[in-house]
CSV table of C-alpha atoms and ligand atoms in Angstrom, one decimal:
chain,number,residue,atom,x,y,z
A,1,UNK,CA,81.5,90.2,71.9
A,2,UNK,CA,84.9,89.6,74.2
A,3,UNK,CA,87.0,86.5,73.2
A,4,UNK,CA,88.4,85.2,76.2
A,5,UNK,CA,92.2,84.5,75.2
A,6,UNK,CA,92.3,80.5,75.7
A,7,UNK,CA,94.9,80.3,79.0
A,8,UNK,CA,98.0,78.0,79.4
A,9,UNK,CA,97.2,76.4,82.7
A,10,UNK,CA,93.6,75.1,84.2
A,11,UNK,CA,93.8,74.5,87.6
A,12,UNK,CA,90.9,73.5,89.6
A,13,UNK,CA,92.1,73.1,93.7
A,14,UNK,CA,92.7,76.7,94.6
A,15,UNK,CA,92.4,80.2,94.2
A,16,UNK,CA,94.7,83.1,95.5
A,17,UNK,CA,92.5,85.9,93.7
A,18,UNK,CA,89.7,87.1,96.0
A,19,UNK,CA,90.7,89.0,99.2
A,20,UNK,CA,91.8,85.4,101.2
A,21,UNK,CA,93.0,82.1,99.1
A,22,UNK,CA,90.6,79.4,98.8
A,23,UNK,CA,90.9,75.6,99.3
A,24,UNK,CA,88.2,74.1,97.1
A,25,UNK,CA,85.7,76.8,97.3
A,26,UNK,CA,86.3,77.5,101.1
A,27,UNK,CA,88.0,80.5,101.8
A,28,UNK,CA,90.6,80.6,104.5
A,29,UNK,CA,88.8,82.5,107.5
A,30,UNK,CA,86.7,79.3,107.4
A,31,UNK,CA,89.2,76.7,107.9
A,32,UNK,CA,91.1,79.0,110.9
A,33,UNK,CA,87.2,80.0,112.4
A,34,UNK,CA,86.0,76.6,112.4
A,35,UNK,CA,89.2,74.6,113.2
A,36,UNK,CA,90.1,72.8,110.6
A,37,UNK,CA,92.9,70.3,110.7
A,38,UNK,CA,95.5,69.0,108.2
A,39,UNK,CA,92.9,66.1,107.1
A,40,UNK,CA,90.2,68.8,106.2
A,41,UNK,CA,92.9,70.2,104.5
A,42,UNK,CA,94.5,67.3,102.6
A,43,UNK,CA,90.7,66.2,102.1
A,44,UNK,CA,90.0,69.8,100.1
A,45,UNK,CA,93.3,69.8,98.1
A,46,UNK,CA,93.8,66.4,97.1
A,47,UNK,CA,89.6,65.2,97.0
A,48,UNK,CA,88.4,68.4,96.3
A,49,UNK,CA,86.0,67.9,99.1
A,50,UNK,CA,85.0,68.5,102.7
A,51,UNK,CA,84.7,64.9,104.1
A,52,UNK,CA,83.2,63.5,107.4
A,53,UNK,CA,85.4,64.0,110.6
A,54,UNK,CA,86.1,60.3,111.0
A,55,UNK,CA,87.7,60.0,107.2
A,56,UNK,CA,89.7,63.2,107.7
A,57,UNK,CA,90.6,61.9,111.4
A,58,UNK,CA,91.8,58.9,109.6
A,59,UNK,CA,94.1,60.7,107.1
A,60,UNK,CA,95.6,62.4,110.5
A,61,UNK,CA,96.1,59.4,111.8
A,62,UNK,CA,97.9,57.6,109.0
A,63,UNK,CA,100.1,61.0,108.8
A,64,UNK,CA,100.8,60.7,112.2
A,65,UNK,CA,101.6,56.7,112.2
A,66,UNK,CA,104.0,57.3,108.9
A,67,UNK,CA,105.9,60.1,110.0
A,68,UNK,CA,108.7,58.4,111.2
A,69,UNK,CA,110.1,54.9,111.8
A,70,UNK,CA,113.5,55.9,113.2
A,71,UNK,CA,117.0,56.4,111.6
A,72,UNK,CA,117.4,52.9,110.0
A,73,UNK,CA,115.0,52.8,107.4
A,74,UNK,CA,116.1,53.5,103.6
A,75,UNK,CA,114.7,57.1,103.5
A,76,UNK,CA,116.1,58.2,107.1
A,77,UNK,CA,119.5,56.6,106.1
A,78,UNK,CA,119.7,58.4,102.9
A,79,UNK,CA,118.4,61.9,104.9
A,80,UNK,CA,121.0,60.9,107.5
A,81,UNK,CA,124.3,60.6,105.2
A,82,UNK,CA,122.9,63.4,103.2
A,83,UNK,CA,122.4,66.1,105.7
A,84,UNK,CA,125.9,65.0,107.1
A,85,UNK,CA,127.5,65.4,104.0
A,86,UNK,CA,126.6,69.1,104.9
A,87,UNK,CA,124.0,69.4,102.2
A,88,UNK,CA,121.0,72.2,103.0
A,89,UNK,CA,117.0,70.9,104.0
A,90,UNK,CA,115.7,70.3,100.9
A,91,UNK,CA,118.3,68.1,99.6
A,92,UNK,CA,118.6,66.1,103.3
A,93,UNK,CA,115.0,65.8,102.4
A,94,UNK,CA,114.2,64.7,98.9
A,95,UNK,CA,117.2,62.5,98.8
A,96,UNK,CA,114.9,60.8,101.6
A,97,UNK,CA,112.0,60.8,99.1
A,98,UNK,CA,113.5,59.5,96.7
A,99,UNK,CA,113.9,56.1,98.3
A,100,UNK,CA,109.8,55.4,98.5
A,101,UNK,CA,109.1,53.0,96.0
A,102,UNK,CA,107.4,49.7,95.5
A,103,UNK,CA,109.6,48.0,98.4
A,104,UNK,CA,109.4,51.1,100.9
A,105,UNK,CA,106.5,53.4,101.6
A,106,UNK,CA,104.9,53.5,98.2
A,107,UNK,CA,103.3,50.2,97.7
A,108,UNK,CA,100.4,51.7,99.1
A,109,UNK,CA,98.6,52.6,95.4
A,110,UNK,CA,99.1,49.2,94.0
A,111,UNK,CA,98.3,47.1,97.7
A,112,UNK,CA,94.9,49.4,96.9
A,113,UNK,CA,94.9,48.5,93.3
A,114,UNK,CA,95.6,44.7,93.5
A,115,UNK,CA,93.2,44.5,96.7
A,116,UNK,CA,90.4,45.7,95.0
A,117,UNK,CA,90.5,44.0,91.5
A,118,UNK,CA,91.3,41.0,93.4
A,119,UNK,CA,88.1,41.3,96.2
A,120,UNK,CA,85.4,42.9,93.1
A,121,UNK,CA,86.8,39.7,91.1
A,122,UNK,CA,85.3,37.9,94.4
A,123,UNK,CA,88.5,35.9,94.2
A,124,UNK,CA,89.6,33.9,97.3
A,125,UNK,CA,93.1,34.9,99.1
A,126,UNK,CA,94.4,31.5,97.9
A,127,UNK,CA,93.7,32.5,94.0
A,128,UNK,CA,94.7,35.5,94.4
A,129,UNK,CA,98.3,35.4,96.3
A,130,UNK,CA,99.0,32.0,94.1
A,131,UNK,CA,97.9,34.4,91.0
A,132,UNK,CA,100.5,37.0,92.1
A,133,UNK,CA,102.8,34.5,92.1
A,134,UNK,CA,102.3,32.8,88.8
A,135,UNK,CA,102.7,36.2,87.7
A,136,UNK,CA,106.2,36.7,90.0
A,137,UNK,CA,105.1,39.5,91.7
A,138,UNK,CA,105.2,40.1,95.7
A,139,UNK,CA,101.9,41.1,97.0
A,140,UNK,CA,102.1,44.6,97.3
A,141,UNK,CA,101.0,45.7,101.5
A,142,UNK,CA,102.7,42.2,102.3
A,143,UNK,CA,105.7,41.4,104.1
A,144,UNK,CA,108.5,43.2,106.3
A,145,UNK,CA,111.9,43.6,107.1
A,146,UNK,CA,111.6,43.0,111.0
A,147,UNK,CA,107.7,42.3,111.4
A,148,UNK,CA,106.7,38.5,111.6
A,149,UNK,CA,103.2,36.8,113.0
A,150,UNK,CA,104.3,37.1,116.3
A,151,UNK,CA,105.6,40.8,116.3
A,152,UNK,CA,102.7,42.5,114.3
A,153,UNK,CA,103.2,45.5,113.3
A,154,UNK,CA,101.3,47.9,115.9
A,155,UNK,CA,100.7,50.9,113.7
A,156,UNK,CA,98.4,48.2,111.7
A,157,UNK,CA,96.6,47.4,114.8
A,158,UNK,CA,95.9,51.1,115.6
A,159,UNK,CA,94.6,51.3,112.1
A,160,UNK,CA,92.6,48.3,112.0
A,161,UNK,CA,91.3,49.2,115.3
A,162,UNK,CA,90.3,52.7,113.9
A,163,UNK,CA,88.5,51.8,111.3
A,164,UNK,CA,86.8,48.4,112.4
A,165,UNK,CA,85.1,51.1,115.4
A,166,UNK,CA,83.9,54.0,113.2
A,167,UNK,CA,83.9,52.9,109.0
A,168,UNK,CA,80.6,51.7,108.3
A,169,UNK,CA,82.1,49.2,106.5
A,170,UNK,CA,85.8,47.5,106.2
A,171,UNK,CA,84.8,44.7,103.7
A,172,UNK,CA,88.5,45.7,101.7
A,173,UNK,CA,90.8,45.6,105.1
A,174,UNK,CA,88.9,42.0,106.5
A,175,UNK,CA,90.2,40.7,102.6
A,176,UNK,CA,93.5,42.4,103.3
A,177,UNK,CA,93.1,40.2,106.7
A,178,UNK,CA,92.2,37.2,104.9
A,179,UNK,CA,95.0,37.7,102.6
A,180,UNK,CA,97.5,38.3,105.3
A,181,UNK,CA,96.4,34.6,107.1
A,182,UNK,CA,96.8,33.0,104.2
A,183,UNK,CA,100.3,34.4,103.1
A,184,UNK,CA,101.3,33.8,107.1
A,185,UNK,CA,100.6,30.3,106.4
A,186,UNK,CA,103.3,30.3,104.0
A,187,UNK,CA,105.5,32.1,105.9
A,188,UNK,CA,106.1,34.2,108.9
A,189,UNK,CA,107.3,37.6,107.6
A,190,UNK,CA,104.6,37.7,105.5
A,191,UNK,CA,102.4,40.3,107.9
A,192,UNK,CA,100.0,42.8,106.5
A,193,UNK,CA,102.5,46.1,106.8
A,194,UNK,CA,101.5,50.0,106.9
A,195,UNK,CA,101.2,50.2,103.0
A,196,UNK,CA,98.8,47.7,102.7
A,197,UNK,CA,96.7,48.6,105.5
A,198,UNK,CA,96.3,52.0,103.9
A,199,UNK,CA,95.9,50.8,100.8
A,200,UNK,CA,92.9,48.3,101.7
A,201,UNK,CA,91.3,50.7,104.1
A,202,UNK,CA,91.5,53.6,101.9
A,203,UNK,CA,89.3,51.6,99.6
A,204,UNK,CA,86.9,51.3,102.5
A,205,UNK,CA,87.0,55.3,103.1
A,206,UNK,CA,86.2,55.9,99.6
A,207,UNK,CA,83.4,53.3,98.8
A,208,UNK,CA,81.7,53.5,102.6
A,209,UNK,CA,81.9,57.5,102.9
A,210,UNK,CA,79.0,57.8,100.8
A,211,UNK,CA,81.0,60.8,98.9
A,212,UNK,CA,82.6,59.6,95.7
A,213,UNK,CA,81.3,58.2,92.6
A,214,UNK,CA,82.5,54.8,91.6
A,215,UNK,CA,84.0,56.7,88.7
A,216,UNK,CA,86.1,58.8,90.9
A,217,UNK,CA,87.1,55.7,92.9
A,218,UNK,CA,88.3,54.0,90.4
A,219,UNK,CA,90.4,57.7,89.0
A,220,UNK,CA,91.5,57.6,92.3
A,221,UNK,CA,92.9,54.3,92.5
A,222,UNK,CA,94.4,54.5,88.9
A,223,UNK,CA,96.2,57.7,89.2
A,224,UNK,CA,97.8,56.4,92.8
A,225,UNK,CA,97.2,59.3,95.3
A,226,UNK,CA,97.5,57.1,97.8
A,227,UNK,CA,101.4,56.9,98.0
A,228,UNK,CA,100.6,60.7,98.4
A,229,UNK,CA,100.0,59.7,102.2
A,230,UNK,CA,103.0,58.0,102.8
A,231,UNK,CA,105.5,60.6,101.3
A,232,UNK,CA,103.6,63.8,102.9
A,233,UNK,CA,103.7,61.4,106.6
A,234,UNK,CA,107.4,60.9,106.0
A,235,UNK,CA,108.9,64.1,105.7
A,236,UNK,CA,108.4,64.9,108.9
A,237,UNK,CA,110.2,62.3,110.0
A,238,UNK,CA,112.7,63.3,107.4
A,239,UNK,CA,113.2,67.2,108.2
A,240,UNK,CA,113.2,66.2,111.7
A,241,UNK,CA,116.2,63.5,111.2
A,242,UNK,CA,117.7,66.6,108.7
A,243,UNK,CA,117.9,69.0,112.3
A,244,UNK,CA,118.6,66.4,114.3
A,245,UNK,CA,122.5,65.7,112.0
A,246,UNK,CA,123.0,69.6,112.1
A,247,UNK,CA,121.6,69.6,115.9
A,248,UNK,CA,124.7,66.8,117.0
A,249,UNK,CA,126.9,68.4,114.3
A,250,UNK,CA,127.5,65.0,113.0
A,251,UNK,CA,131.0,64.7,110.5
A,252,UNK,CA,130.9,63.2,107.2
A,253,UNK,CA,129.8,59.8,106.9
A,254,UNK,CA,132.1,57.0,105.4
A,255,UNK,CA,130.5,53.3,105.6
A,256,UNK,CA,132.8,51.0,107.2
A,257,UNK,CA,134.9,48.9,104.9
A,258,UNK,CA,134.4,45.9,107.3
A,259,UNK,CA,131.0,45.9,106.9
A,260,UNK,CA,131.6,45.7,102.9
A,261,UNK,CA,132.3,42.3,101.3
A,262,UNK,CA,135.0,43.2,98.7
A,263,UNK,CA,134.8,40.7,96.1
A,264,UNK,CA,135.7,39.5,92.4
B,301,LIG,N1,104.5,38.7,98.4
B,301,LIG,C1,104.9,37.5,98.2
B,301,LIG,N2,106.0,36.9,98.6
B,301,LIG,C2,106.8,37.7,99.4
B,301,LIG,C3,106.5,39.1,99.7
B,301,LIG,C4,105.3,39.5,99.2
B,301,LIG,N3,104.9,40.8,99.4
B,301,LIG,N4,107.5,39.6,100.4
B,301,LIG,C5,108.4,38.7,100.6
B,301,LIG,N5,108.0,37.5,100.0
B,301,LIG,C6,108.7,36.2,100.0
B,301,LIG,C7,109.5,36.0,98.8
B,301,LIG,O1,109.3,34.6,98.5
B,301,LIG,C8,110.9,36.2,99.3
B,301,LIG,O2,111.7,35.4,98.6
B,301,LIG,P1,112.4,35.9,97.2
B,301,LIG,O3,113.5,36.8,97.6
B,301,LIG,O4,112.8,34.6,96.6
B,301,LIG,O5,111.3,36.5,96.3
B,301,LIG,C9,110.8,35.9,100.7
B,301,LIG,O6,109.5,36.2,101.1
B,301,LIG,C10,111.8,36.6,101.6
B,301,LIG,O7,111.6,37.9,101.3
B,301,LIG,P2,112.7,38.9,101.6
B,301,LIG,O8,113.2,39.5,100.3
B,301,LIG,O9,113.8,38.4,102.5
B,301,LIG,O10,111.9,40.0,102.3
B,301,LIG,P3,112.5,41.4,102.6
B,301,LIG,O11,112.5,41.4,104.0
B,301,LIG,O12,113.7,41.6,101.8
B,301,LIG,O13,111.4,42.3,101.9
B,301,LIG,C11,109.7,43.8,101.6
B,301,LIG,C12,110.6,43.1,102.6
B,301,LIG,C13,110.5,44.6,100.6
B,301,LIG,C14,108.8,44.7,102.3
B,301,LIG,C15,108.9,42.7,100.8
B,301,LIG,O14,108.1,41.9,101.7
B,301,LIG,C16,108.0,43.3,99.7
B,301,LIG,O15,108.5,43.5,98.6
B,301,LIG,N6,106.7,43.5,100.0
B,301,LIG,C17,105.8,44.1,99.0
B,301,LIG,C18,106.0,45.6,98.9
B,301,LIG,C19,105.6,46.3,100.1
B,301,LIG,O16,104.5,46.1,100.6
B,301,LIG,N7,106.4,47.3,100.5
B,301,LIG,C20,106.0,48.2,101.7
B,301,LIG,C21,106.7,47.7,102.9
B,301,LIG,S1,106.1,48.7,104.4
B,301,LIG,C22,106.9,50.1,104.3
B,301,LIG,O17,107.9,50.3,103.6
B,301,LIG,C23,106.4,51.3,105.1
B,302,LIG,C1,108.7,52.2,107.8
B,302,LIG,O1,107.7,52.7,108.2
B,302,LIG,O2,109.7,52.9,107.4
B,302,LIG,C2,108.9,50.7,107.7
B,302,LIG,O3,107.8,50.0,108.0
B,302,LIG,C3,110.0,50.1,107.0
B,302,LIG,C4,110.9,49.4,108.0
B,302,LIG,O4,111.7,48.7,107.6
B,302,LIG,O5,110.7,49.6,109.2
């Protein structure tokens, strides 16, 4: 009989083969005919799935909530200085990227991964932020640069707000909560911020939907697709701050040597 020649590549998200490409099985026609939007979308390439409207609402939402948060953040900044250095889209853009990390944008994965071992452990918000600390690490979803207790963050409220009125259940975000009161006790930066509202209610999305496996959970959490969200949101923000330099023609930039502390 035929031996099929082993192949270099298995890929198992899409298919440009037939007469229209497919997104997980669902051919294109489908997603324009029955309206489809970007969470459908995001839910078929990155979940391999078709999930409820109110999960893939709540991707659009975080997209929309993390798209931008104006020129003075890291990633803007470096966009900023890059695109006005007169370098093209792409680099403007991915020299934004490049600044999410673990302090900006991409603590979302491990707020997910330390909220859950910390809540299936069953262990309370005091053994678990004094834990971190024994171990010298900042709770990851915690704290902000210009947030405090009495200047929440709002796109957490809208979040909270989201999910608390149409997840059947948000038993992950109320232990981000009661993480968050206890770490406010300590001190007043110490607010829940957008990673680690993501990253606590996305662990509600996947356990509540009904639609993955606790196996596939737990892949899901261990590879970190979550950051995904935060980096996809962001360039938005990021090609828009890119036309926006080229818009106002803005010259080189060259930091100010008075606001540098020249020292030995
Ligand atoms: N857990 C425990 N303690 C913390 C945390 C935290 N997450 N964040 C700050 N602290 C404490 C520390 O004791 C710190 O003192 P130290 O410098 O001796 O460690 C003190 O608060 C003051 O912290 P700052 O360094 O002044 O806070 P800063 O404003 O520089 O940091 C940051 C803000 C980077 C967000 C920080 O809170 C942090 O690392 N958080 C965890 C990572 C995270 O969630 N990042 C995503 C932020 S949201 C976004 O980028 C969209
Ligand atoms: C952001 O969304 O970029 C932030 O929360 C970080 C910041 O310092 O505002």
């Amino acid at each position: 009989g035929k031996v099929r020649a082993p192949t270099h590549i298995v890929s198992t998200i899409s298919d440009d083969r037939g007469e229209e490409p497919c997104y997980a099985g669902v051919p294109m026609s489908s997603i324009v005919e029955q309206g489809y939007g970007v969470g459908d979308v995001i839910s078929l390439l990155w979940f391999k799935r078709s999930l409820p409207r109110y999960c893939t609402h709540f991707i659009e939402i975080c997209v929309m909530l993390c798209a931008d948060h104006g020129p003075c953040v890291s990633g803007a900044h470096n966009t900023i200085v890059t695109a006005r250095a007169g370098k093209d889209l792409v680099s403007s853009l991915v020299s934004g990227l490049l600044t999410i990390g673990p302090r900006f944008g991409g603590a979302i994965d491990d707020a997910a991964r330390y909220f859950k071992d910390a809540y299936d452990k069953g262990l309370t918000p005091y053994e678990f932020v004094e834990s971190m600390k024994k171990k010298g690490i900042r709770v990851p979803g915690i704290g902000h640069r210009i947030k405090r207790g009495d200047n929440r963050d709002k796109r957490v409220e809208l979040l909270q707000l989201y999910a608390r009125t149409n997840f059947p259940s948000v038993k992950y975000m109320e232990y981000a909560v009661e993480v968050e009161t206890y770490t406010l006790s300590k001190a007043n930066n110490l607010v829940m911020n957008v990673d680690g509202a993501i990253g606590s209610l996305f662990l509600d999305l996947l356990a509540g939907s009904g639609m993955f496996s606790k196996t596939e959970i737990d892949e899901i959490v261990e590879i970190g697709y979550l950051n995904g969200l935060f980096v996809l949101a962001r360039s938005i923000g990021l090609i828009g701050h890119t036309f926006d330099q080229k818009r106002l023609k803005q010259p080189l930039y060259r930091h100010p040597w008075e606001d540098v502390l020249y020292t030995k």
